[in-house]
Amino acid sequence: MSRTTFFEVEILDARTKEQLCFLDKVEPHSTICDIKGLFHKSYPQWYPARQALKLHPKGNVLKDDEVLQNLPVGTTAKLYFRDLGPQLGWTMVFLLEYVGPLLIYLPFYFRVPYIYTHKYTFTSSPHPVVSLACACHSFHYIKRLVETIFVHRFSHGTMPLRIMVRNCAYYWGFAAWLAYYINHPLYTPPLYGETQINYALVLFVLCEAGNFSIHWSLNSLRGEGPKCRRFPHPSKNPFTWLFFFVSCPNYTYEVGVWVSFSIMTQCVPVALFTLLGFVQMTIWAKGKHKAYIREFKDYPTLRMPILPFIL
């Protein structure tokens, strides 16, 4: 019967090279996640999500599922630790990002005191499009909150608190800016009136339905298990047929939502928010597209990251 060879793991501060912890008799099949748990027992303030462990001080961060005996180390392993700072789970991240715009928009719509001049306090706009815009904006973020709670499946990953603050400032700040102008007493309706508004509303509803359909489809795929090795395909739902042409149709539909909202309100802050969102979502879509191509040899060559046949 073979004898198990245990490992010794020395954890050092990546900046000072000072030894923080020495773990004796570590099982060879232990994962980095297991080692983080052991390290956490010695330093309770550094829970696993805050820990970044590396083989070299300036090297790449080791993944949680990497196995100790498969790493290029001897039976005495040196790992370098870096504190990632306070972390938030993805569910909390999205809840905070989305509840802010939903609540921030409403005081502008109801014109609570100190936003506009006193004579406009608690008055309503004479333009129906202003109420429609409020309904659409509220629906969009309520839908996002519902998806976050009931549809999306998140990994155990986290986001640093400092990035969370930046993201909230972006979403909340833009919500206040566009709400200020759309609900302003001097706001004027779109140039082509009801025709422009109605077409934009139809596009908005279709894109919201498409976005939800894609999220539901991705949820079903993830529901097959964390080790499921398939890329998303179109289903009988027509909204998912965009998978024939793009890798991330959820972003395509999301851009469509904000393009339609820009047309509906004909408001510059909304258009700027749409443009910045498109740039960021294109970056995310390109990353996901490259990951699909790298992982799946049979990935459809017709697909583009976010815009069919273009981008």
CSV table of C-alpha atoms in Angstrom, one decimal:
chain,number,residue,atom,x,y,z
A,1,MET,CA,0.0,0.0,0.0
A,2,SER,CA,1.5,3.3,-1.1
A,3,ARG,CA,2.1,6.0,1.5
A,4,THR,CA,0.5,9.4,0.9
A,5,THR,CA,3.1,12.2,0.5
A,6,PHE,CA,1.8,15.3,2.3
A,7,PHE,CA,2.7,18.9,1.2
A,8,GLU,CA,4.0,21.8,3.2
A,9,VAL,CA,2.6,25.1,2.1
A,10,GLU,CA,4.3,28.4,3.1
A,11,ILE,CA,2.2,31.5,2.5
A,12,LEU,CA,4.1,34.8,2.2
A,13,ASP,CA,3.0,38.4,1.7
A,14,ALA,CA,3.4,39.2,-2.0
A,15,ARG,CA,4.6,42.7,-1.2
A,16,THR,CA,6.9,42.3,1.8
A,17,LYS,CA,7.8,38.6,1.3
A,18,GLU,CA,7.1,38.1,5.0
A,19,GLN,CA,5.9,34.7,6.0
A,20,LEU,CA,2.2,34.8,7.1
A,21,CYS,CA,1.4,31.2,7.5
A,22,PHE,CA,2.9,27.7,7.4
A,23,LEU,CA,0.6,24.8,6.7
A,24,ASP,CA,1.8,21.4,7.5
A,25,LYS,CA,0.6,18.0,6.2
A,26,VAL,CA,-1.6,19.4,3.4
A,27,GLU,CA,-3.3,16.7,1.3
A,28,PRO,CA,-1.8,16.6,-2.2
A,29,HIS,CA,-5.3,16.7,-3.8
A,30,SER,CA,-6.2,19.9,-1.9
A,31,THR,CA,-7.4,22.7,-4.1
A,32,ILE,CA,-6.4,26.4,-3.9
A,33,CYS,CA,-9.9,26.9,-2.4
A,34,ASP,CA,-9.1,24.4,0.4
A,35,ILE,CA,-5.8,26.2,1.1
A,36,LYS,CA,-7.7,29.5,1.3
A,37,GLY,CA,-9.9,28.0,3.9
A,38,LEU,CA,-7.0,26.8,6.0
A,39,PHE,CA,-5.4,30.2,5.7
A,40,HIS,CA,-8.7,31.9,6.7
A,41,LYS,CA,-8.5,29.9,10.0
A,42,SER,CA,-5.3,31.7,10.9
A,43,TYR,CA,-6.4,35.1,9.6
A,44,PRO,CA,-10.2,35.4,10.0
A,45,GLN,CA,-10.2,39.0,8.6
A,46,TRP,CA,-9.1,37.6,5.2
A,47,TYR,CA,-12.0,35.4,4.1
A,48,PRO,CA,-11.4,33.3,1.0
A,49,ALA,CA,-13.0,35.8,-1.4
A,50,ARG,CA,-10.5,38.4,-0.3
A,51,GLN,CA,-7.5,36.2,-1.0
A,52,ALA,CA,-5.4,36.1,-4.1
A,53,LEU,CA,-2.8,33.4,-4.1
A,54,LYS,CA,0.1,33.3,-6.6
A,55,LEU,CA,3.1,31.2,-7.3
A,56,HIS,CA,5.2,34.3,-7.8
A,57,PRO,CA,4.7,37.8,-6.3
A,58,LYS,CA,3.9,39.3,-9.7
A,59,GLY,CA,2.4,36.2,-11.3
A,60,ASN,CA,-1.1,35.3,-12.2
A,61,VAL,CA,-3.7,34.6,-9.6
A,62,LEU,CA,-4.3,30.8,-9.1
A,63,LYS,CA,-7.8,29.6,-9.7
A,64,ASP,CA,-9.8,28.1,-6.8
A,65,ASP,CA,-10.2,24.7,-8.5
A,66,GLU,CA,-6.4,24.2,-9.2
A,67,VAL,CA,-5.0,21.2,-7.4
A,68,LEU,CA,-1.9,21.5,-5.3
A,69,GLN,CA,-0.2,18.4,-6.6
A,70,ASN,CA,-0.6,19.6,-10.2
A,71,LEU,CA,1.2,22.9,-9.6
A,72,PRO,CA,4.8,23.3,-10.6
A,73,VAL,CA,6.0,23.1,-7.0
A,74,GLY,CA,7.8,20.5,-4.8
A,75,THR,CA,6.4,19.0,-1.7
A,76,THR,CA,7.2,22.3,0.0
A,77,ALA,CA,5.2,25.0,-1.8
A,78,LYS,CA,5.5,28.7,-1.6
A,79,LEU,CA,2.4,30.8,-2.3
A,80,TYR,CA,2.2,34.6,-2.3
A,81,PHE,CA,-0.8,36.3,-0.8
A,82,ARG,CA,-2.4,39.6,-1.8
A,83,ASP,CA,-5.4,41.1,-0.1
A,84,LEU,CA,-8.2,41.9,-2.6
A,85,GLY,CA,-10.0,44.1,-0.2
A,86,PRO,CA,-13.7,43.9,0.9
A,87,GLN,CA,-15.9,41.9,-1.5
A,88,LEU,CA,-19.5,41.7,-2.4
A,89,GLY,CA,-21.4,38.7,-3.9
A,90,TRP,CA,-22.7,39.1,-7.4
A,91,THR,CA,-26.4,39.0,-6.4
A,92,MET,CA,-25.8,41.9,-4.0
A,93,VAL,CA,-23.8,43.8,-6.6
A,94,PHE,CA,-26.6,43.7,-9.2
A,95,LEU,CA,-29.3,44.5,-6.6
A,96,LEU,CA,-27.5,47.6,-5.5
A,97,GLU,CA,-26.7,48.7,-9.1
A,98,TYR,CA,-30.3,48.3,-10.2
A,99,VAL,CA,-32.4,49.4,-7.3
A,100,GLY,CA,-30.6,52.8,-7.3
A,101,PRO,CA,-31.7,54.0,-10.8
A,102,LEU,CA,-35.3,52.7,-10.1
A,103,LEU,CA,-35.6,54.8,-6.9
A,104,ILE,CA,-33.6,57.8,-8.1
A,105,TYR,CA,-35.7,58.4,-11.2
A,106,LEU,CA,-39.1,58.7,-9.4
A,107,PRO,CA,-38.4,61.9,-7.3
A,108,PHE,CA,-37.7,63.7,-10.6
A,109,TYR,CA,-40.9,62.3,-12.2
A,110,PHE,CA,-43.0,63.5,-9.2
A,111,ARG,CA,-41.0,66.7,-9.0
A,112,VAL,CA,-40.4,66.6,-5.3
A,113,PRO,CA,-39.2,69.9,-3.7
A,114,TYR,CA,-35.8,71.4,-4.4
A,115,ILE,CA,-35.3,69.6,-7.7
A,116,TYR,CA,-36.9,72.2,-9.9
A,117,THR,CA,-38.2,75.6,-9.0
A,118,HIS,CA,-40.9,75.9,-6.3
A,119,LYS,CA,-43.8,76.6,-8.6
A,120,TYR,CA,-43.3,73.2,-10.3
A,121,THR,CA,-43.2,71.2,-7.0
A,122,PHE,CA,-45.4,68.1,-7.2
A,123,THR,CA,-46.7,69.1,-10.6
A,124,SER,CA,-46.9,66.7,-13.6
A,125,SER,CA,-45.7,67.2,-17.2
A,126,PRO,CA,-48.3,67.9,-19.8
A,127,HIS,CA,-46.5,65.6,-22.2
A,128,PRO,CA,-47.7,61.9,-22.2
A,129,VAL,CA,-44.2,60.7,-23.3
A,130,VAL,CA,-42.8,61.8,-19.9
A,131,SER,CA,-45.1,59.4,-18.1
A,132,LEU,CA,-44.4,56.7,-20.7
A,133,ALA,CA,-40.7,57.2,-20.2
A,134,CYS,CA,-41.0,56.8,-16.4
A,135,ALA,CA,-43.0,53.6,-16.9
A,136,CYS,CA,-40.5,52.2,-19.3
A,137,HIS,CA,-37.5,53.1,-17.2
A,138,SER,CA,-39.1,51.6,-14.1
A,139,PHE,CA,-40.1,48.5,-15.9
A,140,HIS,CA,-36.6,48.0,-17.2
A,141,TYR,CA,-35.0,48.1,-13.7
A,142,ILE,CA,-37.8,46.1,-12.1
A,143,LYS,CA,-37.2,43.4,-14.7
A,144,ARG,CA,-33.5,43.5,-14.0
A,145,LEU,CA,-34.2,43.0,-10.3
A,146,VAL,CA,-36.6,40.2,-10.9
A,147,GLU,CA,-34.0,38.5,-13.2
A,148,THR,CA,-31.3,38.9,-10.6
A,149,ILE,CA,-33.4,37.2,-7.9
A,150,PHE,CA,-35.2,34.5,-9.9
A,151,VAL,CA,-33.4,34.0,-13.3
A,152,HIS,CA,-29.6,34.6,-13.1
A,153,ARG,CA,-27.3,31.9,-11.7
A,154,PHE,CA,-24.2,33.4,-10.3
A,155,SER,CA,-20.9,31.8,-9.5
A,156,HIS,CA,-19.3,32.1,-6.1
A,157,GLY,CA,-17.3,35.0,-7.4
A,158,THR,CA,-17.3,38.4,-5.9
A,159,MET,CA,-16.6,42.1,-6.8
A,160,PRO,CA,-14.3,44.4,-4.8
A,161,LEU,CA,-16.2,47.0,-2.9
A,162,ARG,CA,-14.2,49.8,-4.5
A,163,ILE,CA,-15.4,48.8,-8.0
A,164,MET,CA,-18.9,48.4,-6.7
A,165,VAL,CA,-18.9,52.0,-5.5
A,166,ARG,CA,-17.7,53.1,-9.0
A,167,ASN,CA,-20.3,51.1,-10.8
A,168,CYS,CA,-23.1,52.5,-8.5
A,169,ALA,CA,-21.9,56.0,-9.1
A,170,TYR,CA,-22.1,55.4,-12.9
A,171,TYR,CA,-25.6,53.8,-12.9
A,172,TRP,CA,-27.1,56.1,-10.2
A,173,GLY,CA,-25.5,59.2,-11.6
A,174,PHE,CA,-26.7,58.7,-15.1
A,175,ALA,CA,-30.2,57.8,-13.8
A,176,ALA,CA,-30.3,61.2,-12.0
A,177,TRP,CA,-29.0,63.1,-15.1
A,178,LEU,CA,-31.4,61.7,-17.6
A,179,ALA,CA,-34.3,61.8,-15.2
A,180,TYR,CA,-33.6,65.5,-14.6
A,181,TYR,CA,-33.9,66.4,-18.3
A,182,ILE,CA,-36.7,64.1,-19.2
A,183,ASN,CA,-38.9,65.4,-16.4
A,184,HIS,CA,-37.8,69.0,-16.6
A,185,PRO,CA,-40.6,71.6,-17.0
A,186,LEU,CA,-39.0,72.8,-20.2
A,187,TYR,CA,-38.7,69.4,-21.7
A,188,THR,CA,-40.1,69.2,-25.3
A,189,PRO,CA,-41.4,66.0,-26.9
A,190,PRO,CA,-39.7,64.2,-29.8
A,191,LEU,CA,-39.6,65.9,-33.2
A,192,TYR,CA,-41.9,63.5,-35.0
A,193,GLY,CA,-44.4,63.3,-32.1
A,194,GLU,CA,-46.5,60.2,-31.5
A,195,THR,CA,-45.2,58.4,-34.6
A,196,GLN,CA,-41.7,58.5,-33.2
A,197,ILE,CA,-42.8,57.6,-29.7
A,198,ASN,CA,-45.0,54.6,-30.8
A,199,TYR,CA,-42.3,53.1,-33.0
A,200,ALA,CA,-39.8,53.5,-30.2
A,201,LEU,CA,-42.2,51.9,-27.7
A,202,VAL,CA,-42.7,48.8,-30.0
A,203,LEU,CA,-38.9,48.4,-30.4
A,204,PHE,CA,-38.5,48.8,-26.6
A,205,VAL,CA,-41.0,46.1,-25.8
A,206,LEU,CA,-39.5,43.7,-28.4
A,207,CYS,CA,-35.9,44.2,-27.1
A,208,GLU,CA,-37.0,43.8,-23.5
A,209,ALA,CA,-38.8,40.5,-24.4
A,210,GLY,CA,-35.7,39.4,-26.4
A,211,ASN,CA,-33.3,40.3,-23.5
A,212,PHE,CA,-35.4,38.3,-21.0
A,213,SER,CA,-35.6,35.3,-23.5
A,214,ILE,CA,-31.8,35.2,-23.8
A,215,HIS,CA,-31.3,35.4,-20.0
A,216,TRP,CA,-33.8,32.6,-19.6
A,217,SER,CA,-32.1,30.5,-22.2
A,218,LEU,CA,-28.7,31.0,-20.5
A,219,ASN,CA,-30.2,30.1,-17.2
A,220,SER,CA,-31.5,26.8,-18.7
A,221,LEU,CA,-28.0,26.1,-20.0
A,222,ARG,CA,-26.3,26.7,-16.7
A,223,GLY,CA,-29.1,24.7,-15.0
A,224,GLU,CA,-27.5,21.6,-16.6
A,225,GLY,CA,-24.7,21.8,-14.1
A,226,PRO,CA,-21.5,23.8,-13.5
A,227,LYS,CA,-19.5,21.3,-15.7
A,228,CYS,CA,-21.8,21.6,-18.7
A,229,ARG,CA,-19.6,22.2,-21.7
A,230,ARG,CA,-22.0,23.5,-24.3
A,231,PHE,CA,-22.4,26.9,-25.9
A,232,PRO,CA,-25.9,28.4,-26.2
A,233,HIS,CA,-28.0,27.6,-29.3
A,234,PRO,CA,-31.2,29.0,-30.7
A,235,SER,CA,-34.4,27.4,-29.4
A,236,LYS,CA,-38.0,27.4,-30.6
A,237,ASN,CA,-38.4,30.9,-29.1
A,238,PRO,CA,-37.9,33.3,-32.0
A,239,PHE,CA,-36.1,35.8,-29.8
A,240,THR,CA,-33.3,33.3,-29.3
A,241,TRP,CA,-32.7,33.0,-33.1
A,242,LEU,CA,-30.3,35.9,-32.8
A,243,PHE,CA,-27.9,33.2,-31.5
A,244,PHE,CA,-27.5,32.3,-35.2
A,245,PHE,CA,-25.7,35.5,-35.7
A,246,VAL,CA,-24.2,36.8,-32.4
A,247,SER,CA,-22.5,35.3,-29.4
A,248,CYS,CA,-24.1,37.6,-26.8
A,249,PRO,CA,-27.6,38.6,-28.0
A,250,ASN,CA,-28.5,39.6,-24.4
A,251,TYR,CA,-26.2,42.6,-25.0
A,252,THR,CA,-27.6,43.2,-28.5
A,253,TYR,CA,-31.1,43.4,-27.0
A,254,GLU,CA,-29.9,45.6,-24.1
A,255,VAL,CA,-28.4,48.1,-26.6
A,256,GLY,CA,-31.7,48.0,-28.5
A,257,VAL,CA,-33.6,48.8,-25.3
A,258,TRP,CA,-31.6,52.0,-24.7
A,259,VAL,CA,-31.5,52.9,-28.4
A,260,SER,CA,-35.3,52.8,-28.4
A,261,PHE,CA,-35.5,54.8,-25.1
A,262,SER,CA,-33.2,57.4,-26.7
A,263,ILE,CA,-35.5,57.7,-29.7
A,264,MET,CA,-38.6,57.8,-27.5
A,265,THR,CA,-37.3,60.6,-25.3
A,266,GLN,CA,-35.0,62.3,-27.8
A,267,CYS,CA,-32.8,63.2,-24.8
A,268,VAL,CA,-29.0,63.7,-25.1
A,269,PRO,CA,-28.1,62.2,-21.7
A,270,VAL,CA,-29.9,59.0,-22.6
A,271,ALA,CA,-28.1,58.9,-26.0
A,272,LEU,CA,-24.7,59.3,-24.2
A,273,PHE,CA,-25.6,56.6,-21.7
A,274,THR,CA,-26.6,54.3,-24.6
A,275,LEU,CA,-23.3,55.0,-26.4
A,276,LEU,CA,-21.1,54.3,-23.3
A,277,GLY,CA,-23.2,51.2,-22.5
A,278,PHE,CA,-22.7,49.9,-26.1
A,279,VAL,CA,-18.9,50.4,-25.8
A,280,GLN,CA,-18.7,48.5,-22.6
A,281,MET,CA,-21.0,45.7,-23.7
A,282,THR,CA,-19.0,45.4,-26.9
A,283,ILE,CA,-15.9,44.8,-24.8
A,284,TRP,CA,-17.6,42.1,-22.7
A,285,ALA,CA,-19.1,40.5,-25.8
A,286,LYS,CA,-15.8,40.3,-27.6
A,287,GLY,CA,-14.2,38.7,-24.5
A,288,LYS,CA,-17.0,36.1,-24.3
A,289,HIS,CA,-16.9,35.5,-28.1
A,290,LYS,CA,-13.1,34.8,-27.9
A,291,ALA,CA,-13.7,32.5,-24.9
A,292,TYR,CA,-16.3,30.5,-26.9
A,293,ILE,CA,-13.9,30.2,-29.9
A,294,ARG,CA,-11.0,29.1,-27.7
A,295,GLU,CA,-13.1,26.5,-25.9
A,296,PHE,CA,-15.2,25.0,-28.6
A,297,LYS,CA,-13.7,23.8,-31.9
A,298,ASP,CA,-17.1,23.6,-33.6
A,299,TYR,CA,-18.2,27.1,-32.6
A,300,PRO,CA,-20.2,28.6,-35.5
A,301,THR,CA,-18.0,30.9,-37.7
A,302,LEU,CA,-21.0,33.0,-38.7
A,303,ARG,CA,-21.4,34.5,-35.2
A,304,MET,CA,-20.1,37.9,-34.3
A,305,PRO,CA,-19.8,39.2,-30.7
A,306,ILE,CA,-22.7,41.7,-30.6
A,307,LEU,CA,-23.9,43.0,-33.9
A,308,PRO,CA,-24.8,40.5,-36.7
A,309,PHE,CA,-22.3,40.6,-39.6
A,310,ILE,CA,-20.7,43.8,-38.3
A,311,LEU,CA,-19.1,43.6,-34.9
